[in-house]
């Protein structure tokens, strides 16, 4: 095999390996709260508001609320950013982030608002 073909093959293999590494690092799988506590990277947890209380931190830069999963386990979620519309009425919340020091620090919140899924009333 010629050197140029061998070099081309190494470059292509390196490109494929790099893309696989980047793709795997960008994945944020859905996990339970227990799995989120031991996760080393960002994950997604889903649930509903455990209480209707959504507080702001003292510096007013974040909101804090309790999220309950389907198993009934609760975790405190801290989200730095604007409170999403319809958070209080959400039928489902997905938090993307990391579990740190007994709290889930969310980078993103996805809120399922029930009004968006209601059909129009035909008269």
mmCIF file with all atom_site columns, C-alpha atoms in Angstrom:
data_model
loop_
_atom_site.group_PDB
_atom_site.id
_atom_site.type_symbol
_atom_site.label_atom_id
_atom_site.label_alt_id
_atom_site.label_comp_id
_atom_site.label_asym_id
_atom_site.label_entity_id
_atom_site.label_seq_id
_atom_site.pdbx_PDB_ins_code
_atom_site.Cartn_x
_atom_site.Cartn_y
_atom_site.Cartn_z
_atom_site.occupancy
_atom_site.B_iso_or_equiv
_atom_site.pdbx_formal_charge
_atom_site.auth_seq_id
_atom_site.auth_comp_id
_atom_site.auth_asym_id
_atom_site.auth_atom_id
_atom_site.pdbx_PDB_model_num
ATOM 1   C CA . UNK A 1 1   ? 0.000   0.000  0.000  1.00 0.00 ? 1   UNK A CA 1
ATOM 2   C CA . UNK A 1 2   ? 1.318   3.389  -0.933 1.00 0.00 ? 2   UNK A CA 1
ATOM 3   C CA . UNK A 1 3   ? 2.158   5.930  1.737  1.00 0.00 ? 3   UNK A CA 1
ATOM 4   C CA . UNK A 1 4   ? -0.422  8.400  0.435  1.00 0.00 ? 4   UNK A CA 1
ATOM 5   C CA . UNK A 1 5   ? -3.236  5.839  0.683  1.00 0.00 ? 5   UNK A CA 1
ATOM 6   C CA . UNK A 1 6   ? -2.117  4.860  4.158  1.00 0.00 ? 6   UNK A CA 1
ATOM 7   C CA . UNK A 1 7   ? -2.046  8.509  5.233  1.00 0.00 ? 7   UNK A CA 1
ATOM 8   C CA . UNK A 1 8   ? -5.511  9.054  3.733  1.00 0.00 ? 8   UNK A CA 1
ATOM 9   C CA . UNK A 1 9   ? -6.839  6.018  5.590  1.00 0.00 ? 9   UNK A CA 1
ATOM 10  C CA . UNK A 1 10  ? -5.403  7.278  8.894  1.00 0.00 ? 10  UNK A CA 1
ATOM 11  C CA . UNK A 1 11  ? -6.943  10.730 8.369  1.00 0.00 ? 11  UNK A CA 1
ATOM 12  C CA . UNK A 1 12  ? -10.377 9.253  7.582  1.00 0.00 ? 12  UNK A CA 1
ATOM 13  C CA . UNK A 1 13  ? -10.211 6.916  10.594 1.00 0.00 ? 13  UNK A CA 1
ATOM 14  C CA . UNK A 1 14  ? -9.183  9.830  12.823 1.00 0.00 ? 14  UNK A CA 1
ATOM 15  C CA . UNK A 1 15  ? -12.049 11.953 11.490 1.00 0.00 ? 15  UNK A CA 1
ATOM 16  C CA . UNK A 1 16  ? -14.568 9.182  12.191 1.00 0.00 ? 16  UNK A CA 1
ATOM 17  C CA . UNK A 1 17  ? -13.185 8.614  15.712 1.00 0.00 ? 17  UNK A CA 1
ATOM 18  C CA . UNK A 1 18  ? -13.324 12.358 16.431 1.00 0.00 ? 18  UNK A CA 1
ATOM 19  C CA . UNK A 1 19  ? -16.953 12.584 15.273 1.00 0.00 ? 19  UNK A CA 1
ATOM 20  C CA . UNK A 1 20  ? -17.972 9.607  17.408 1.00 0.00 ? 20  UNK A CA 1
ATOM 21  C CA . UNK A 1 21  ? -16.310 11.225 20.440 1.00 0.00 ? 21  UNK A CA 1
ATOM 22  C CA . UNK A 1 22  ? -18.041 14.573 19.816 1.00 0.00 ? 22  UNK A CA 1
ATOM 23  C CA . UNK A 1 23  ? -21.412 12.894 19.237 1.00 0.00 ? 23  UNK A CA 1
ATOM 24  C CA . UNK A 1 24  ? -21.200 10.887 22.472 1.00 0.00 ? 24  UNK A CA 1
ATOM 25  C CA . UNK A 1 25  ? -20.184 13.928 24.515 1.00 0.00 ? 25  UNK A CA 1
ATOM 26  C CA . UNK A 1 26  ? -23.171 15.906 23.196 1.00 0.00 ? 26  UNK A CA 1
ATOM 27  C CA . UNK A 1 27  ? -25.725 13.310 24.306 1.00 0.00 ? 27  UNK A CA 1
ATOM 28  C CA . UNK A 1 28  ? -27.730 14.064 27.433 1.00 0.00 ? 28  UNK A CA 1
ATOM 29  C CA . UNK A 1 29  ? -29.646 10.915 28.312 1.00 0.00 ? 29  UNK A CA 1
ATOM 30  C CA . UNK A 1 30  ? -32.837 10.751 30.373 1.00 0.00 ? 30  UNK A CA 1
ATOM 31  C CA . UNK A 1 31  ? -32.056 9.291  33.796 1.00 0.00 ? 31  UNK A CA 1
ATOM 32  C CA . UNK A 1 32  ? -33.704 8.859  37.177 1.00 0.00 ? 32  UNK A CA 1
ATOM 33  C CA . UNK A 1 33  ? -32.799 11.158 40.055 1.00 0.00 ? 33  UNK A CA 1
ATOM 34  C CA . UNK A 1 34  ? -30.683 8.400  41.589 1.00 0.00 ? 34  UNK A CA 1
ATOM 35  C CA . UNK A 1 35  ? -28.726 7.988  38.347 1.00 0.00 ? 35  UNK A CA 1
ATOM 36  C CA . UNK A 1 36  ? -28.349 11.783 38.048 1.00 0.00 ? 36  UNK A CA 1
ATOM 37  C CA . UNK A 1 37  ? -26.612 11.874 41.440 1.00 0.00 ? 37  UNK A CA 1
ATOM 38  C CA . UNK A 1 38  ? -23.849 9.594  40.183 1.00 0.00 ? 38  UNK A CA 1
ATOM 39  C CA . UNK A 1 39  ? -23.624 10.943 36.620 1.00 0.00 ? 39  UNK A CA 1
ATOM 40  C CA . UNK A 1 40  ? -20.350 12.590 35.631 1.00 0.00 ? 40  UNK A CA 1
ATOM 41  C CA . UNK A 1 41  ? -21.804 14.637 32.758 1.00 0.00 ? 41  UNK A CA 1
ATOM 42  C CA . UNK A 1 42  ? -24.992 16.530 31.968 1.00 0.00 ? 42  UNK A CA 1
ATOM 43  C CA . UNK A 1 43  ? -28.209 14.513 32.019 1.00 0.00 ? 43  UNK A CA 1
ATOM 44  C CA . UNK A 1 44  ? -31.941 15.071 31.661 1.00 0.00 ? 44  UNK A CA 1
ATOM 45  C CA . UNK A 1 45  ? -34.407 14.415 34.455 1.00 0.00 ? 45  UNK A CA 1
ATOM 46  C CA . UNK A 1 46  ? -38.148 14.726 34.110 1.00 0.00 ? 46  UNK A CA 1
ATOM 47  C CA . UNK A 1 47  ? -41.008 15.174 36.506 1.00 0.00 ? 47  UNK A CA 1
ATOM 48  C CA . UNK A 1 48  ? -43.650 17.556 37.747 1.00 0.00 ? 48  UNK A CA 1
ATOM 49  C CA . UNK A 1 49  ? -43.690 20.337 40.299 1.00 0.00 ? 49  UNK A CA 1
ATOM 50  C CA . UNK A 1 50  ? -43.661 18.783 43.754 1.00 0.00 ? 50  UNK A CA 1
ATOM 51  C CA . UNK A 1 51  ? -45.082 21.953 45.313 1.00 0.00 ? 51  UNK A CA 1
ATOM 52  C CA . UNK A 1 52  ? -46.545 25.090 43.726 1.00 0.00 ? 52  UNK A CA 1
ATOM 53  C CA . UNK A 1 53  ? -43.754 27.126 45.320 1.00 0.00 ? 53  UNK A CA 1
ATOM 54  C CA . UNK A 1 54  ? -41.261 28.571 42.825 1.00 0.00 ? 54  UNK A CA 1
ATOM 55  C CA . UNK A 1 55  ? -38.808 30.821 44.647 1.00 0.00 ? 55  UNK A CA 1
ATOM 56  C CA . UNK A 1 56  ? -36.069 33.126 43.458 1.00 0.00 ? 56  UNK A CA 1
ATOM 57  C CA . UNK A 1 57  ? -32.573 33.091 44.875 1.00 0.00 ? 57  UNK A CA 1
ATOM 58  C CA . UNK A 1 58  ? -31.405 36.046 46.933 1.00 0.00 ? 58  UNK A CA 1
ATOM 59  C CA . UNK A 1 59  ? -29.500 37.511 43.990 1.00 0.00 ? 59  UNK A CA 1
ATOM 60  C CA . UNK A 1 60  ? -32.630 37.088 41.797 1.00 0.00 ? 60  UNK A CA 1
ATOM 61  C CA . UNK A 1 61  ? -30.556 35.370 39.148 1.00 0.00 ? 61  UNK A CA 1
ATOM 62  C CA . UNK A 1 62  ? -32.140 31.934 39.497 1.00 0.00 ? 62  UNK A CA 1
ATOM 63  C CA . UNK A 1 63  ? -35.352 30.159 40.354 1.00 0.00 ? 63  UNK A CA 1
ATOM 64  C CA . UNK A 1 64  ? -35.631 27.241 42.760 1.00 0.00 ? 64  UNK A CA 1
ATOM 65  C CA . UNK A 1 65  ? -38.326 24.609 42.816 1.00 0.00 ? 65  UNK A CA 1
ATOM 66  C CA . UNK A 1 66  ? -38.865 20.977 43.767 1.00 0.00 ? 66  UNK A CA 1
ATOM 67  C CA . UNK A 1 67  ? -39.261 18.433 40.994 1.00 0.00 ? 67  UNK A CA 1
ATOM 68  C CA . UNK A 1 68  ? -40.935 15.057 41.602 1.00 0.00 ? 68  UNK A CA 1
ATOM 69  C CA . UNK A 1 69  ? -40.405 12.083 39.336 1.00 0.00 ? 69  UNK A CA 1
ATOM 70  C CA . UNK A 1 70  ? -42.806 9.221  38.595 1.00 0.00 ? 70  UNK A CA 1
ATOM 71  C CA . UNK A 1 71  ? -41.410 7.197  41.523 1.00 0.00 ? 71  UNK A CA 1
ATOM 72  C CA . UNK A 1 72  ? -42.288 10.024 43.930 1.00 0.00 ? 72  UNK A CA 1
ATOM 73  C CA . UNK A 1 73  ? -38.690 11.032 44.604 1.00 0.00 ? 73  UNK A CA 1
ATOM 74  C CA . UNK A 1 74  ? -38.071 14.774 44.863 1.00 0.00 ? 74  UNK A CA 1
ATOM 75  C CA . UNK A 1 75  ? -35.036 16.881 44.042 1.00 0.00 ? 75  UNK A CA 1
ATOM 76  C CA . UNK A 1 76  ? -34.387 20.605 44.350 1.00 0.00 ? 76  UNK A CA 1
ATOM 77  C CA . UNK A 1 77  ? -33.762 22.213 40.963 1.00 0.00 ? 77  UNK A CA 1
ATOM 78  C CA . UNK A 1 78  ? -31.918 25.501 40.533 1.00 0.00 ? 78  UNK A CA 1
ATOM 79  C CA . UNK A 1 79  ? -32.223 27.162 37.145 1.00 0.00 ? 79  UNK A CA 1
ATOM 80  C CA . UNK A 1 80  ? -30.254 30.300 36.291 1.00 0.00 ? 80  UNK A CA 1
ATOM 81  C CA . UNK A 1 81  ? -32.282 32.196 33.770 1.00 0.00 ? 81  UNK A CA 1
ATOM 82  C CA . UNK A 1 82  ? -35.722 33.582 33.159 1.00 0.00 ? 82  UNK A CA 1
ATOM 83  C CA . UNK A 1 83  ? -38.635 31.588 34.501 1.00 0.00 ? 83  UNK A CA 1
ATOM 84  C CA . UNK A 1 84  ? -40.314 29.811 31.582 1.00 0.00 ? 84  UNK A CA 1
ATOM 85  C CA . UNK A 1 85  ? -43.907 30.781 30.852 1.00 0.00 ? 85  UNK A CA 1
ATOM 86  C CA . UNK A 1 86  ? -46.424 28.299 32.167 1.00 0.00 ? 86  UNK A CA 1
ATOM 87  C CA . UNK A 1 87  ? -44.058 26.679 34.662 1.00 0.00 ? 87  UNK A CA 1
ATOM 88  C CA . UNK A 1 88  ? -46.718 26.720 37.377 1.00 0.00 ? 88  UNK A CA 1
ATOM 89  C CA . UNK A 1 89  ? -49.261 24.952 35.128 1.00 0.00 ? 89  UNK A CA 1
ATOM 90  C CA . UNK A 1 90  ? -46.787 22.546 33.541 1.00 0.00 ? 90  UNK A CA 1
ATOM 91  C CA . UNK A 1 91  ? -47.865 18.956 33.226 1.00 0.00 ? 91  UNK A CA 1
ATOM 92  C CA . UNK A 1 92  ? -44.264 17.906 32.683 1.00 0.00 ? 92  UNK A CA 1
ATOM 93  C CA . UNK A 1 93  ? -40.861 19.470 33.206 1.00 0.00 ? 93  UNK A CA 1
ATOM 94  C CA . UNK A 1 94  ? -37.534 18.295 31.824 1.00 0.00 ? 94  UNK A CA 1
ATOM 95  C CA . UNK A 1 95  ? -34.401 19.723 33.444 1.00 0.00 ? 95  UNK A CA 1
ATOM 96  C CA . UNK A 1 96  ? -31.071 19.390 31.649 1.00 0.00 ? 96  UNK A CA 1
ATOM 97  C CA . UNK A 1 97  ? -27.982 19.792 33.807 1.00 0.00 ? 97  UNK A CA 1
ATOM 98  C CA . UNK A 1 98  ? -25.911 18.226 36.554 1.00 0.00 ? 98  UNK A CA 1
ATOM 99  C CA . UNK A 1 99  ? -26.539 17.083 40.113 1.00 0.00 ? 99  UNK A CA 1
ATOM 100 C CA . UNK A 1 100 ? -24.191 18.911 42.482 1.00 0.00 ? 100 UNK A CA 1
ATOM 101 C CA . UNK A 1 101 ? -24.135 19.244 46.272 1.00 0.00 ? 101 UNK A CA 1
ATOM 102 C CA . UNK A 1 102 ? -27.612 17.859 46.819 1.00 0.00 ? 102 UNK A CA 1
ATOM 103 C CA . UNK A 1 103 ? -29.230 20.008 44.129 1.00 0.00 ? 103 UNK A CA 1
ATOM 104 C CA . UNK A 1 104 ? -29.817 19.697 40.415 1.00 0.00 ? 104 UNK A CA 1
ATOM 105 C CA . UNK A 1 105 ? -28.301 22.668 38.573 1.00 0.00 ? 105 UNK A CA 1
ATOM 106 C CA . UNK A 1 106 ? -30.289 23.008 35.370 1.00 0.00 ? 106 UNK A CA 1
ATOM 107 C CA . UNK A 1 107 ? -28.834 24.610 32.260 1.00 0.00 ? 107 UNK A CA 1
ATOM 108 C CA . UNK A 1 108 ? -32.111 24.226 30.368 1.00 0.00 ? 108 UNK A CA 1
ATOM 109 C CA . UNK A 1 109 ? -35.750 23.726 31.291 1.00 0.00 ? 109 UNK A CA 1
ATOM 110 C CA . UNK A 1 110 ? -38.307 22.233 28.951 1.00 0.00 ? 110 UNK A CA 1
ATOM 111 C CA . UNK A 1 111 ? -41.887 22.831 30.048 1.00 0.00 ? 111 UNK A CA 1
ATOM 112 C CA . UNK A 1 112 ? -44.915 20.999 28.748 1.00 0.00 ? 112 UNK A CA 1
ATOM 113 C CA . UNK A 1 113 ? -47.782 23.433 29.005 1.00 0.00 ? 113 UNK A CA 1
ATOM 114 C CA . UNK A 1 114 ? -51.253 21.869 29.002 1.00 0.00 ? 114 UNK A CA 1
ATOM 115 C CA . UNK A 1 115 ? -52.884 24.778 27.148 1.00 0.00 ? 115 UNK A CA 1
ATOM 116 C CA . UNK A 1 116 ? -50.759 24.133 24.055 1.00 0.00 ? 116 UNK A CA 1
ATOM 117 C CA . UNK A 1 117 ? -52.139 20.615 23.760 1.00 0.00 ? 117 UNK A CA 1
ATOM 118 C CA . UNK A 1 118 ? -55.818 21.380 24.264 1.00 0.00 ? 118 UNK A CA 1
ATOM 119 C CA . UNK A 1 119 ? -57.952 21.110 21.172 1.00 0.00 ? 119 UNK A CA 1
ATOM 120 C CA . UNK A 1 120 ? -60.170 23.899 20.010 1.00 0.00 ? 120 UNK A CA 1
ATOM 121 C CA . UNK A 1 121 ? -63.825 23.656 20.890 1.00 0.00 ? 121 UNK A CA 1
ATOM 122 C CA . UNK A 1 122 ? -66.026 23.262 17.825 1.00 0.00 ? 122 UNK A CA 1
ATOM 123 C CA . UNK A 1 123 ? -69.502 24.702 18.152 1.00 0.00 ? 123 UNK A CA 1
#
